[in-house]
PDB file of C-alpha atoms in Angstrom:
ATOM      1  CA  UNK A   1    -180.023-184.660 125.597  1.00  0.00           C
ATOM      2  CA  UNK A   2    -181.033-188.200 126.811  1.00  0.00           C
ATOM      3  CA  UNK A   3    -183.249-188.716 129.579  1.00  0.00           C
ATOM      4  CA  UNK A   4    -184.110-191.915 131.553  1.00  0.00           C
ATOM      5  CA  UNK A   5    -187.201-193.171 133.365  1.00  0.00           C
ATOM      6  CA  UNK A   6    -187.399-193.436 136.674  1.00  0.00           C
ATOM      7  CA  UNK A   7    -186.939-196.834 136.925  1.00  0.00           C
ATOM      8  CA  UNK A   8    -183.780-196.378 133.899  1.00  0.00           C
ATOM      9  CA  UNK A   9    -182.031-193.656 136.369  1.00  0.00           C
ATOM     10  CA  UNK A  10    -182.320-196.244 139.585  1.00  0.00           C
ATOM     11  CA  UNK A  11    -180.680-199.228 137.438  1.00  0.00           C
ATOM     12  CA  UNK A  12    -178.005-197.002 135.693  1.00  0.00           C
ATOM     13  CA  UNK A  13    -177.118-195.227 139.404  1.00  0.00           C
ATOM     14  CA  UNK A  14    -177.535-198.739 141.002  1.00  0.00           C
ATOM     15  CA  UNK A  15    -180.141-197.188 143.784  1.00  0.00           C
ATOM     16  CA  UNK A  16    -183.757-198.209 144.454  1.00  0.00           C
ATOM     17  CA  UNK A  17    -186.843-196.680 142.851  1.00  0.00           C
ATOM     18  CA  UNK A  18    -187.468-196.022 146.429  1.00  0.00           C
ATOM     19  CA  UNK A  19    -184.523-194.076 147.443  1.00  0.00           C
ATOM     20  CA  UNK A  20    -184.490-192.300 143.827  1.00  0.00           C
ATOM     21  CA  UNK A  21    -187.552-190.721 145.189  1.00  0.00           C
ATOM     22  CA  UNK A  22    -186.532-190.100 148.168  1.00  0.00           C
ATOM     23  CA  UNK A  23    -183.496-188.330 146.529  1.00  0.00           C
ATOM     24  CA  UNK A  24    -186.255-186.704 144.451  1.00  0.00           C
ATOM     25  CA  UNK A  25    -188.440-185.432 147.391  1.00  0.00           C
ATOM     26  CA  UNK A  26    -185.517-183.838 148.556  1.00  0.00           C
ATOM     27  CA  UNK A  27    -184.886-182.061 145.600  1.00  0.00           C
ATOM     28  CA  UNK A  28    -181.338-183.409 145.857  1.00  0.00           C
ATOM     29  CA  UNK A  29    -181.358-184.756 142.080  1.00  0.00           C
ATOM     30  CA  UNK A  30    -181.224-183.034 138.743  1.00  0.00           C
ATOM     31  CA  UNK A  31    -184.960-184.087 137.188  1.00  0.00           C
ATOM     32  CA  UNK A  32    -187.682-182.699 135.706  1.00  0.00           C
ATOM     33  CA  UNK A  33    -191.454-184.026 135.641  1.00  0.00           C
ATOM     34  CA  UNK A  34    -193.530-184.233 132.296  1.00  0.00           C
ATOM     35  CA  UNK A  35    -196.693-185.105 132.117  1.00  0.00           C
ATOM     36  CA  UNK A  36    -196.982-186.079 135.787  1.00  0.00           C
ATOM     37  CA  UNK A  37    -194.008-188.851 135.078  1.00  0.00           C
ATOM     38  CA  UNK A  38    -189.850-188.073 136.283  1.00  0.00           C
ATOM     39  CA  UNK A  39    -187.280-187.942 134.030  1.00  0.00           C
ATOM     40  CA  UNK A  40    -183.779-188.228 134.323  1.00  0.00           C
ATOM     41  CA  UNK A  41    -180.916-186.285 132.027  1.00  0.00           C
ATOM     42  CA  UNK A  42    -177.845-188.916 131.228  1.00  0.00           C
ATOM     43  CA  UNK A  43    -175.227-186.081 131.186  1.00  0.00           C
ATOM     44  CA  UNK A  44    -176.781-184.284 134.515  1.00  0.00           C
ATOM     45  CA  UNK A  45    -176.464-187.535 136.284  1.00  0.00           C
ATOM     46  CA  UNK A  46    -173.376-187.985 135.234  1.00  0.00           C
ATOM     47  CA  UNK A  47    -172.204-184.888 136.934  1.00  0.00           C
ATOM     48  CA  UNK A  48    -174.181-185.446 140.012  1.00  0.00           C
ATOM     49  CA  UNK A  49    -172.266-188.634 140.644  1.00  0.00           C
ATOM     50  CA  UNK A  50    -168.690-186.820 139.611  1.00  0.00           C
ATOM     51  CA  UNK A  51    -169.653-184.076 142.069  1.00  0.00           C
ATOM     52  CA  UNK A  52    -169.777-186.423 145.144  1.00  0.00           C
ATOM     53  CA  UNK A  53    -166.742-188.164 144.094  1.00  0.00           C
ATOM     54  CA  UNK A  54    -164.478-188.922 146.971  1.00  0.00           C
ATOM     55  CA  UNK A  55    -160.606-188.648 146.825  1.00  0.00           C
ATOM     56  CA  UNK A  56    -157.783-189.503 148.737  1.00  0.00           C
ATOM     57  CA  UNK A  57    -156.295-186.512 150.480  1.00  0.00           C
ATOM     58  CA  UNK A  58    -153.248-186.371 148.257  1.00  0.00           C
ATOM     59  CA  UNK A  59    -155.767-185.577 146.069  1.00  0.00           C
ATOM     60  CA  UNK A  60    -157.661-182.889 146.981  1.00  0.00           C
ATOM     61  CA  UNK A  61    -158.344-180.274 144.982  1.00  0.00           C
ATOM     62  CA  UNK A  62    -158.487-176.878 145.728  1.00  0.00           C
ATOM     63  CA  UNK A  63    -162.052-174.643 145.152  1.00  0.00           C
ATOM     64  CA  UNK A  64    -161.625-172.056 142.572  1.00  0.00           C
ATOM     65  CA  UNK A  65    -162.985-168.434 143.797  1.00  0.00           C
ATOM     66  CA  UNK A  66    -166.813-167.710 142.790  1.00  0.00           C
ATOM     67  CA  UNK A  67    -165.768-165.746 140.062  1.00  0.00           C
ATOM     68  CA  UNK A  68    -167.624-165.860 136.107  1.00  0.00           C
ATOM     69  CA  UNK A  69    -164.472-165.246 133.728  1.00  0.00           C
ATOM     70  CA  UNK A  70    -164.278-164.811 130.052  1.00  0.00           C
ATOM     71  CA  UNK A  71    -166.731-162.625 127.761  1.00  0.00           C
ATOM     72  CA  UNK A  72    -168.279-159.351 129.053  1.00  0.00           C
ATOM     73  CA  UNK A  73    -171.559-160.115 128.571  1.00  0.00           C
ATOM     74  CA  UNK A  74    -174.260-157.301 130.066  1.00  0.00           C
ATOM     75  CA  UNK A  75    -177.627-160.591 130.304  1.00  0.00           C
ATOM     76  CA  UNK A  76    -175.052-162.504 131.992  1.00  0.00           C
ATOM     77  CA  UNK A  77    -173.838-159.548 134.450  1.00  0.00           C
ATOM     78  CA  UNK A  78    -177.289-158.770 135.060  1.00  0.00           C
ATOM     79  CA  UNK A  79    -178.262-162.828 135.549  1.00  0.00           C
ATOM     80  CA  UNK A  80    -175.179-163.106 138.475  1.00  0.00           C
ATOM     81  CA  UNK A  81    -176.872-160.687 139.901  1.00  0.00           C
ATOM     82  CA  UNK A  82    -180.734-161.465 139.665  1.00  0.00           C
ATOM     83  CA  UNK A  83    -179.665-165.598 140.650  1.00  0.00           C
ATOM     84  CA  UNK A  84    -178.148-164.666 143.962  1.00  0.00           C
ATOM     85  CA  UNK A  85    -175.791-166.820 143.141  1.00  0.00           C
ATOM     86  CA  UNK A  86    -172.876-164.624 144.936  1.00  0.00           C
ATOM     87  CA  UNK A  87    -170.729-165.514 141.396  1.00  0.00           C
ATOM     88  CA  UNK A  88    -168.444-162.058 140.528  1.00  0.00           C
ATOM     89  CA  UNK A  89    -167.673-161.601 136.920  1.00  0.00           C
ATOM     90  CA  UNK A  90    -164.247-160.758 135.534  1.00  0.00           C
ATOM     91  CA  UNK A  91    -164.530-159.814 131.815  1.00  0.00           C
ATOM     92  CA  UNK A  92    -160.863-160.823 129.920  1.00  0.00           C
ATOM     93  CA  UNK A  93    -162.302-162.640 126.545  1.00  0.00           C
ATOM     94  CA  UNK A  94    -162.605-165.824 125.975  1.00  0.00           C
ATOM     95  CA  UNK A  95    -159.151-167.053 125.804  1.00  0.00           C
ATOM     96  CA  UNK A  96    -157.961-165.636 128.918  1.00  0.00           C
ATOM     97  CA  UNK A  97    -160.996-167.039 130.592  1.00  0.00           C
ATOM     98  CA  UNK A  98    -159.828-170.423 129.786  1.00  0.00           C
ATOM     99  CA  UNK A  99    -156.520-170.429 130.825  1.00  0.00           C
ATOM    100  CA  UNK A 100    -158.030-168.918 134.446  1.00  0.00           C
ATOM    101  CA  UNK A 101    -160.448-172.154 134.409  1.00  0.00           C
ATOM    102  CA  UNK A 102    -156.965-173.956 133.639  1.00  0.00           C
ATOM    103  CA  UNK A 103    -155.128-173.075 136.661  1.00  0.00           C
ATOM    104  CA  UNK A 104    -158.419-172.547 138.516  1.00  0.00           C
ATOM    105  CA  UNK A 105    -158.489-169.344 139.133  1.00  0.00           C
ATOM    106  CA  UNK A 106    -162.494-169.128 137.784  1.00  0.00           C
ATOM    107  CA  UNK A 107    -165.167-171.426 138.672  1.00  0.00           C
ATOM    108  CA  UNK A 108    -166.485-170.831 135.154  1.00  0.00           C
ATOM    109  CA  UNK A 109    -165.382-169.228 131.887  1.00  0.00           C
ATOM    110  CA  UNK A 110    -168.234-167.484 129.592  1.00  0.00           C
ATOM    111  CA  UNK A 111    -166.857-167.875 126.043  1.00  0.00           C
ATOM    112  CA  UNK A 112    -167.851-167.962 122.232  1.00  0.00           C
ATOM    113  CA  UNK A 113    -164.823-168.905 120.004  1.00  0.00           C
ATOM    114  CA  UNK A 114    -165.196-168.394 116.261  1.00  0.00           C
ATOM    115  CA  UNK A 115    -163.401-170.544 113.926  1.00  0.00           C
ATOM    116  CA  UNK A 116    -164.105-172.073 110.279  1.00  0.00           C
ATOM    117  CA  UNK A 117    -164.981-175.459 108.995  1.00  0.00           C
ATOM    118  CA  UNK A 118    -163.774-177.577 106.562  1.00  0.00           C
ATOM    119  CA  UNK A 119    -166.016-176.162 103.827  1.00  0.00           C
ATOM    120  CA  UNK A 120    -165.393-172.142 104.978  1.00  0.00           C
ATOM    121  CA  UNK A 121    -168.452-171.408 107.079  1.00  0.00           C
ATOM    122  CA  UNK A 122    -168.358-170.716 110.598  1.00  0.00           C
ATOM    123  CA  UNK A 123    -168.438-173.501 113.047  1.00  0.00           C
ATOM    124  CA  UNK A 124    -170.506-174.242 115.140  1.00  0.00           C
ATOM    125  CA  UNK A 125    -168.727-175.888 117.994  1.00  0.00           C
ATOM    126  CA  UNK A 126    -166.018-174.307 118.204  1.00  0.00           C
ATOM    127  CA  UNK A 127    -165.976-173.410 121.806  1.00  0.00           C
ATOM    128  CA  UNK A 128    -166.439-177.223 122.381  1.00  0.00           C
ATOM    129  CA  UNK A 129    -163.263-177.718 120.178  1.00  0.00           C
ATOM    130  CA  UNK A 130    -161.679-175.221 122.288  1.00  0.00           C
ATOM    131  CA  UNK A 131    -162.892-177.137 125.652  1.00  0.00           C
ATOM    132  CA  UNK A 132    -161.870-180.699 124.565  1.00  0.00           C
ATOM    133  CA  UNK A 133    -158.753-179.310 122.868  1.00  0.00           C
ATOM    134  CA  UNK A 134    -157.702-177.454 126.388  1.00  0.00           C
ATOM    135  CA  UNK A 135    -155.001-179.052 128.716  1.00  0.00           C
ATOM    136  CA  UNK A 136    -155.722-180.257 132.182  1.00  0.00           C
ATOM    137  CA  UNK A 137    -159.354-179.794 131.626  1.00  0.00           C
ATOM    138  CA  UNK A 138    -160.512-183.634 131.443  1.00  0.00           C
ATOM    139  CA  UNK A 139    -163.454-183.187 133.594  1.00  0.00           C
ATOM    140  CA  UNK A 140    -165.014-179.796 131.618  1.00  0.00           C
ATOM    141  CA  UNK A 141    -168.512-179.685 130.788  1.00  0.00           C
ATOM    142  CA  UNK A 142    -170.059-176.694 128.357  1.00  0.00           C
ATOM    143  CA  UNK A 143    -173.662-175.413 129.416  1.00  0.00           C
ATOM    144  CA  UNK A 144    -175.252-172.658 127.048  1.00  0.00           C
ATOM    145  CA  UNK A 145    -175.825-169.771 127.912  1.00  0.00           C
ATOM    146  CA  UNK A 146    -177.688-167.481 125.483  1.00  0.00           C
ATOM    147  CA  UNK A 147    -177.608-167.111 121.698  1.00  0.00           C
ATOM    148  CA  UNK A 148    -177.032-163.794 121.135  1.00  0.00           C
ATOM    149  CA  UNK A 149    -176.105-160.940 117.743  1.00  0.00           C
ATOM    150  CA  UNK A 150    -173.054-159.915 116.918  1.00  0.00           C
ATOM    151  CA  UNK A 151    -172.500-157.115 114.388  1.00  0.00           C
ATOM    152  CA  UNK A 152    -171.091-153.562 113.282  1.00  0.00           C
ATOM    153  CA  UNK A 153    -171.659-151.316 115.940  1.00  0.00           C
ATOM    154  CA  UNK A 154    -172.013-147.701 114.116  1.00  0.00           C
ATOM    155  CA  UNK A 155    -172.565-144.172 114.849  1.00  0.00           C
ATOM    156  CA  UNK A 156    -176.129-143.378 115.110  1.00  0.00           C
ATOM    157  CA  UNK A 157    -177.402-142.897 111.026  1.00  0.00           C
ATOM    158  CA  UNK A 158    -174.782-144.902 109.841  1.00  0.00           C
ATOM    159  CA  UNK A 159    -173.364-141.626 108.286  1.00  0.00           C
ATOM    160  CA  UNK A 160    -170.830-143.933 105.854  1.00  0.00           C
ATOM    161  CA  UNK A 161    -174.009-146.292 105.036  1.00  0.00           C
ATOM    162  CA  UNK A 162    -171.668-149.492 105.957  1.00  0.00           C
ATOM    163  CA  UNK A 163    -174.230-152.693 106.092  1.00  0.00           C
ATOM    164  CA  UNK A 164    -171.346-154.910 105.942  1.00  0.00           C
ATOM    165  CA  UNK A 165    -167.523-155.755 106.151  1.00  0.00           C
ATOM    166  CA  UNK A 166    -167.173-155.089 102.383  1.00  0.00           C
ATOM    167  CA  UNK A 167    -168.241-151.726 102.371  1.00  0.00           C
ATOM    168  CA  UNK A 168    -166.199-151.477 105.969  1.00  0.00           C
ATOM    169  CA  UNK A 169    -162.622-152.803 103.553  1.00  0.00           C
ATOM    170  CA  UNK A 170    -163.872-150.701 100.424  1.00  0.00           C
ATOM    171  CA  UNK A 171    -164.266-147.524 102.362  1.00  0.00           C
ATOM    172  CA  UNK A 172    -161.585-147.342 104.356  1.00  0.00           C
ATOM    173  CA  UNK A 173    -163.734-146.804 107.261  1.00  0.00           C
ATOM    174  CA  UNK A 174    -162.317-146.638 110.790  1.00  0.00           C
ATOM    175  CA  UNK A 175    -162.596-150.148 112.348  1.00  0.00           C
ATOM    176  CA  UNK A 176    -162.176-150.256 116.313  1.00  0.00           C
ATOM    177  CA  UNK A 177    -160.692-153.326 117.309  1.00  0.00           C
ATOM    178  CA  UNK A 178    -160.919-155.777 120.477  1.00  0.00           C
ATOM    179  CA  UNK A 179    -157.589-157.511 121.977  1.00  0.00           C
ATOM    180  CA  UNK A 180    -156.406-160.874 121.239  1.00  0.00           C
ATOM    181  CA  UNK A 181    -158.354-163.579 122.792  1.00  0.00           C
ATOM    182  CA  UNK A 182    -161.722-161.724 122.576  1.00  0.00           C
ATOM    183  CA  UNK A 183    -164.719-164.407 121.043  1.00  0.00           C
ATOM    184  CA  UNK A 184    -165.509-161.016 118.680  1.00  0.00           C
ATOM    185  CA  UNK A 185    -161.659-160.564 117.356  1.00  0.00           C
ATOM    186  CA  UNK A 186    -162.061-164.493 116.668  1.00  0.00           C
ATOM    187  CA  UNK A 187    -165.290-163.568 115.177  1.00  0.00           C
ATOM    188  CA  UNK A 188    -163.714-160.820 112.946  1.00  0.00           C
ATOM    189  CA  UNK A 189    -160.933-162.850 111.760  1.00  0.00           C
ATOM    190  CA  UNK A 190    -162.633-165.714 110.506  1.00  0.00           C
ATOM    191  CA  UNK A 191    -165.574-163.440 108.743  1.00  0.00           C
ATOM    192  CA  UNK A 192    -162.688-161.386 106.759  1.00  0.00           C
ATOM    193  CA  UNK A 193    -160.712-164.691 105.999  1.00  0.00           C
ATOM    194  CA  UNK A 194    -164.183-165.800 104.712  1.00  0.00           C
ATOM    195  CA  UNK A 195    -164.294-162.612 102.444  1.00  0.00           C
ATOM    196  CA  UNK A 196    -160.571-163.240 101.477  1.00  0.00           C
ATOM    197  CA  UNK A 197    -158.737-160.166 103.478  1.00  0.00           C
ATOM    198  CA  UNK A 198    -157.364-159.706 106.753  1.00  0.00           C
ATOM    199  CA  UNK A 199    -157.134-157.326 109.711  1.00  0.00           C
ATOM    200  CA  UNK A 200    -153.888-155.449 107.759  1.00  0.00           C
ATOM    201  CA  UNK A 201    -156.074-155.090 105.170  1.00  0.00           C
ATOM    202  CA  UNK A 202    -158.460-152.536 108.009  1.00  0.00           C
ATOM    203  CA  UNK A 203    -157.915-149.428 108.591  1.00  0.00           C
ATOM    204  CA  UNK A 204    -157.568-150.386 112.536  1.00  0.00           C
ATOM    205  CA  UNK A 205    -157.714-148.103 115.633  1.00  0.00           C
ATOM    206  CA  UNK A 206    -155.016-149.515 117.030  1.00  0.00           C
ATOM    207  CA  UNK A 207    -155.684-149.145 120.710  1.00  0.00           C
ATOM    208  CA  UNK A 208    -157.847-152.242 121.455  1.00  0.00           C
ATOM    209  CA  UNK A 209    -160.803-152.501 123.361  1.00  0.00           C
ATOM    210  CA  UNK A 210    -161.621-154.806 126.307  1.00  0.00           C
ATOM    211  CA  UNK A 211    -164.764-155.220 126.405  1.00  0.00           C
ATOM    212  CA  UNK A 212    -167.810-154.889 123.837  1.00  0.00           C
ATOM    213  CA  UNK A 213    -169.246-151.410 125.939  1.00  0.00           C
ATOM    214  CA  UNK A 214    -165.631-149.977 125.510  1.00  0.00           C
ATOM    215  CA  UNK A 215    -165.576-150.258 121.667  1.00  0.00           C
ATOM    216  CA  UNK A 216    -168.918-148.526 121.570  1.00  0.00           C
ATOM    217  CA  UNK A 217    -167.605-145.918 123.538  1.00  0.00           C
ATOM    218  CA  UNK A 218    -164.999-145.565 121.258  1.00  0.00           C
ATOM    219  CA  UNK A 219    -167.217-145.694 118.253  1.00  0.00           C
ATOM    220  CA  UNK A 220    -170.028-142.951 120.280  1.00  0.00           C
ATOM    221  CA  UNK A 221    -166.518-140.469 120.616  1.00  0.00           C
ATOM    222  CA  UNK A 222    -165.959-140.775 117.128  1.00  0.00           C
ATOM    223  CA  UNK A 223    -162.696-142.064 117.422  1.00  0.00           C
ATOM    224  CA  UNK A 224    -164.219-144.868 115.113  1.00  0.00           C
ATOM    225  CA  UNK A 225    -166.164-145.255 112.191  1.00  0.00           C
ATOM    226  CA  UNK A 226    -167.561-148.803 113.216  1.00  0.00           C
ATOM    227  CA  UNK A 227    -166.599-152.052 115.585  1.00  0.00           C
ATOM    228  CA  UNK A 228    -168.028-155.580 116.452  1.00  0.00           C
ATOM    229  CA  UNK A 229    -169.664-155.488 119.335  1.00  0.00           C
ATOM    230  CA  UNK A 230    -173.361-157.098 119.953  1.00  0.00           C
ATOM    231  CA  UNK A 231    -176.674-155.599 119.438  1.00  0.00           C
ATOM    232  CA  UNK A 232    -177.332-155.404 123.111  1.00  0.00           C
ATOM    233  CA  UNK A 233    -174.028-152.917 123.474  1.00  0.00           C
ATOM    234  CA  UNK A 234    -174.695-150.684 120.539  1.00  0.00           C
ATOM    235  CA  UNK A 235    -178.141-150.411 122.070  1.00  0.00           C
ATOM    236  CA  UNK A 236    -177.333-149.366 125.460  1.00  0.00           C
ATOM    237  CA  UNK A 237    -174.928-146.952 123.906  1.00  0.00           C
ATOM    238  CA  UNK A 238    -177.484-145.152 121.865  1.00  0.00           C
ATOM    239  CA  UNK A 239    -175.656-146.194 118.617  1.00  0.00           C
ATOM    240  CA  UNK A 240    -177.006-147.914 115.448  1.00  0.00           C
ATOM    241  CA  UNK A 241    -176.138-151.737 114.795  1.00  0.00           C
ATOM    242  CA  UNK A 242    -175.760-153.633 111.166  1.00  0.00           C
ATOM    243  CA  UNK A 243    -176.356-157.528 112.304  1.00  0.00           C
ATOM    244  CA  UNK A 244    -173.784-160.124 111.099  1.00  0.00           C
ATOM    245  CA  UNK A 245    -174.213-163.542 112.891  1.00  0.00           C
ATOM    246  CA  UNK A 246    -175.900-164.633 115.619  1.00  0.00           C
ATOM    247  CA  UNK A 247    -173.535-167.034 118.051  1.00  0.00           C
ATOM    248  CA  UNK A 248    -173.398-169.298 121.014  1.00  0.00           C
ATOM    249  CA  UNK A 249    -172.209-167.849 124.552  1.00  0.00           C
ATOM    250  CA  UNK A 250    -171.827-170.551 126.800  1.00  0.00           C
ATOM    251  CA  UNK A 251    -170.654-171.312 129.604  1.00  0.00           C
ATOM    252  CA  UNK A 252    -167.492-173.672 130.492  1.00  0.00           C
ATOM    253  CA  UNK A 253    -166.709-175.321 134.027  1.00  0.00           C
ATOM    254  CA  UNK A 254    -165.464-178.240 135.655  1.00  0.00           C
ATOM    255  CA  UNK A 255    -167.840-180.988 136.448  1.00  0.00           C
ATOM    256  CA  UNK A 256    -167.252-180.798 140.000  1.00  0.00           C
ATOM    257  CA  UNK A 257    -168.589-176.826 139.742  1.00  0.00           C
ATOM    258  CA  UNK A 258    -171.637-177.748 138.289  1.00  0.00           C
ATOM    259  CA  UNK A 259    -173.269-178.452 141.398  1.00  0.00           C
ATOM    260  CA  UNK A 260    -171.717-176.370 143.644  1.00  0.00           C
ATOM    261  CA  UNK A 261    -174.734-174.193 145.229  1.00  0.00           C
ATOM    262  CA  UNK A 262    -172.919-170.713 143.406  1.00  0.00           C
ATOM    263  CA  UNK A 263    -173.692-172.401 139.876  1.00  0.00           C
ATOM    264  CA  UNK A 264    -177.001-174.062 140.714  1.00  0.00           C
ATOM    265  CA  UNK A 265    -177.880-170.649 142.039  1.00  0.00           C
ATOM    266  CA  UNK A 266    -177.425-169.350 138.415  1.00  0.00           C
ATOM    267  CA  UNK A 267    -178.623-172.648 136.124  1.00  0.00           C
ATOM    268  CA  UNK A 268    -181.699-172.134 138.179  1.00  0.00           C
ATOM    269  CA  UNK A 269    -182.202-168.629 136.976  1.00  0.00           C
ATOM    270  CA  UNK A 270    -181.596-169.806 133.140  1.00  0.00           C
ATOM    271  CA  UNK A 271    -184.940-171.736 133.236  1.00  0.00           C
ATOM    272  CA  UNK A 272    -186.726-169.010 134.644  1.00  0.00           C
ATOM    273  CA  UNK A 273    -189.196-166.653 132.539  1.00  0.00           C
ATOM    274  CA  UNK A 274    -187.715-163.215 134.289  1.00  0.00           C
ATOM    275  CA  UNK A 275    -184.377-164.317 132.479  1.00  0.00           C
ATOM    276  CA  UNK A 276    -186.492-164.413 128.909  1.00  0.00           C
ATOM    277  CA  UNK A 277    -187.806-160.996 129.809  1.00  0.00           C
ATOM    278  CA  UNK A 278    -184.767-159.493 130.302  1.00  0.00           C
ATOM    279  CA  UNK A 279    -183.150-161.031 127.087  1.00  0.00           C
ATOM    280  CA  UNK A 280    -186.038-159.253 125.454  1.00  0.00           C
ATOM    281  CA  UNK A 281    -186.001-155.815 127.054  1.00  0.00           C
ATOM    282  CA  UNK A 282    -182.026-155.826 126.194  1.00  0.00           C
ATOM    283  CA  UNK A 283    -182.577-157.028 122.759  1.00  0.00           C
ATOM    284  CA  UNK A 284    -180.456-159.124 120.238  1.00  0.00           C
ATOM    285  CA  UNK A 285    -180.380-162.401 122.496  1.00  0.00           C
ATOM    286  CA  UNK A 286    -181.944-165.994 122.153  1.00  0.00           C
ATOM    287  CA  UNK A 287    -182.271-167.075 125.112  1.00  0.00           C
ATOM    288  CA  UNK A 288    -184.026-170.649 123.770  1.00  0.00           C
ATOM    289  CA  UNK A 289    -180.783-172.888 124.675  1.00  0.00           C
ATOM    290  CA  UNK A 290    -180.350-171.516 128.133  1.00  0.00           C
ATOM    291  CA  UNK A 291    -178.826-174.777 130.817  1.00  0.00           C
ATOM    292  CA  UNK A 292    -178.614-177.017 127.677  1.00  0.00           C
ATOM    293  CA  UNK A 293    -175.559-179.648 128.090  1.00  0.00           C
ATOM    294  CA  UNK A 294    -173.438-178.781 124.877  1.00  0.00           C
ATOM    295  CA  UNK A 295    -170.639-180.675 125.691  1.00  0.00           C
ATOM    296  CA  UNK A 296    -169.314-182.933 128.620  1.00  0.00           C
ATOM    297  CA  UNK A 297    -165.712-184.760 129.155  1.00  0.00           C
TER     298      UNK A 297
END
C-alpha cells in the first residue's frame, strides 16, 4: 500500500495542509500517525473522495441492506457482533455472495475463491480475479479479512488414519461435500485436479452442506468419513482436523460502502488487538492482513 505525506495527500486532494488537518482533527480522514508524522493511504483516499461523490438524481443509487453475505465464517460472525457495526450476516458461499453484491442486495460479500495458475498451484488472487472479472461491479474494492486453515475435518482419532486427499481417493473414504459456489468446493476441486482426479472419482455424500459447521455435523453423526471445512469448525465441533492450505477470506464491497459508518464500524474492529485474541482462542486463523487494500477498481 502507498502512503503520502501530509503535504503529498493536500496536493494530490487539491486541499490545504491546513484544512487536511482540520479534516484530520476531526477524525474525518482515513490516516494513521508514525513516528509522530501523518500519513496518508493512496487507495483509502481514493475511496474517501468516491464516497462523497455527488450524482445527479437520475442517478441515484439505492443503499444495499446492512447485511455481510458470502462465506460462513464463525471470527467474522463473532467480529459483526463485537464491532457494533449493526452488519447481519447471511452465509450462501462465495459465489452467491457475489451475485447479491451484484444486484445489491449485500453491502459486502465475504469470499475466498480457489482456482489454479498457469503453472498448477493455487492462486493467489483469485478472489480479485473473481472481483475484476464480475459484471456491474466497476467500483469494487477487496479488503482482507483473515488468513485462515482449511483442511479434512475427521472424526475424532482419525479412525481411517487419512492425512490427506490421497489416502481420502485410495480408501474410499466417505467425503461430505459443500454446494456449488462454496470457496471450500472451489478449494476441493482445484486440490484434486492438482492430484489428477475429480469429485466422481469420491465416494461423495451426496446431500451437500451449507455451511462449514454443517459438514462437521455431518462428519460428528458419522454420516461421513471426512469433509473440508476449517480448523476453527472441526474445533468447535470436538472433531480432529488434517491441515491442507491456509487461504485468504476477504472481504468484497463497493467503494461507496467502504465508508459507510456499518463498515467503518467493522474495519475499525480489524485493527484492534481483541480481534487477534479471538483469532487465537478459535484457532487456525492469521489474522496479520486484517483492513489491508487487496484490490480496488
Amino acid at each position: 500500500m502507498e502512503f503520502l505525506t501530509t503535504s503529498e495527500a493536500a496536493d494530490y486532494l487539491r486541499l490545504g495542509e491546513r484544512k487536511l488537518y482540520e479534516l484530520v482533527t476531526n477524525g474525518a480522514i482515513p490516516c494513521t500517525k508514525v513516528t509522530g508524522k501523518w500519513l496518508f493511504p493512496r487507495h483509502e483516499l481514493d475511496l474517501w473522495v468516491l464516497s462523497g461523490m455527488a450524482r445527479p438524481a437520475g442517478m441515484l443509487t439505492a443503499e444495499p441492506p446492512p447485511v455481510v453475505g458470502g462465506s460462513q465464517d464463525e471470527l467474522l460472525a463473532w467480529s459483526l457482533r463485537e464491532s457494533g457495526s449493526g452488519l447481519g450476516l447471511m452465509s450462501e458461499g462465495s459465489a452467491r455472495g457475489l451475485e447479491r453484491l451484484q444486484r445489491d442486495e449485500v453491502m459486502a460479500v465475504a469470499v475466498h475463491f480457489h482456482s489454479l495458475d498457469a503453472e498448477g498451484n493455487l492462486a493467489s488472487d483469485a478472489s480479485a480475479t473473481a472481483l475484476r472479472d464480475a459484471p456491474d461491479l466497476h467500483d469494487a474494492v477487496l479488503v482482507a479479512f483473515v488468513r485462515r486453515e482449511q483442511g479434512l475435518v475427521l472424526p475424532p482419532g482419525n479412525p481411517k488414519r487419512l492425512h490427506g486427499l490421497s489416502d481420502v481417493l485410495a480408501l474410499g473414504a466417505r467425503m461430505a461435500m459443500r454446494q456449488q459456489g462454496t470457496g471450500a468446493q472451489m478449494l476441493l476441486d482445484v486440490l484434486l485436479a492438482r492430484a489428477g482426479a475429480s469429485t466422481r472419482d469420491l465416494r461423495r455424500v451426496e446431500t451437500p452442506a451449507l455451511t462449514s459447521p454443517d459438514l462437521a455435523e455431518i462428519v460428528r453423526a458419522g454420516q461421513a468419513d471426512c469433509g473440508i471445512a476449517t480448523r476453527a469448525a472441526a474445533r468447535s465441533a470436538g472433531l480432529d482436523f488434517v491441515p491442507l492450505v491456509w487461504e485468504n477470506l476477504d472481504l468484497a464491497m463497493r467503494q461507496r460502502s467502504y465508508f459507510r459508518p456499518a463498515m467503518q464500524a467493522l474495519i475499525r474492529l480489524l485493527g484492534e488487538r481483541r480481534l487477534r485474541q479471538r483469532a487465537e482462542e478459535l484457532t487456525g486463523y492469521d489474522p496479520s492482513p486484517a483492513g489491508q487494500i487487496r484490490f480496488a477498481a
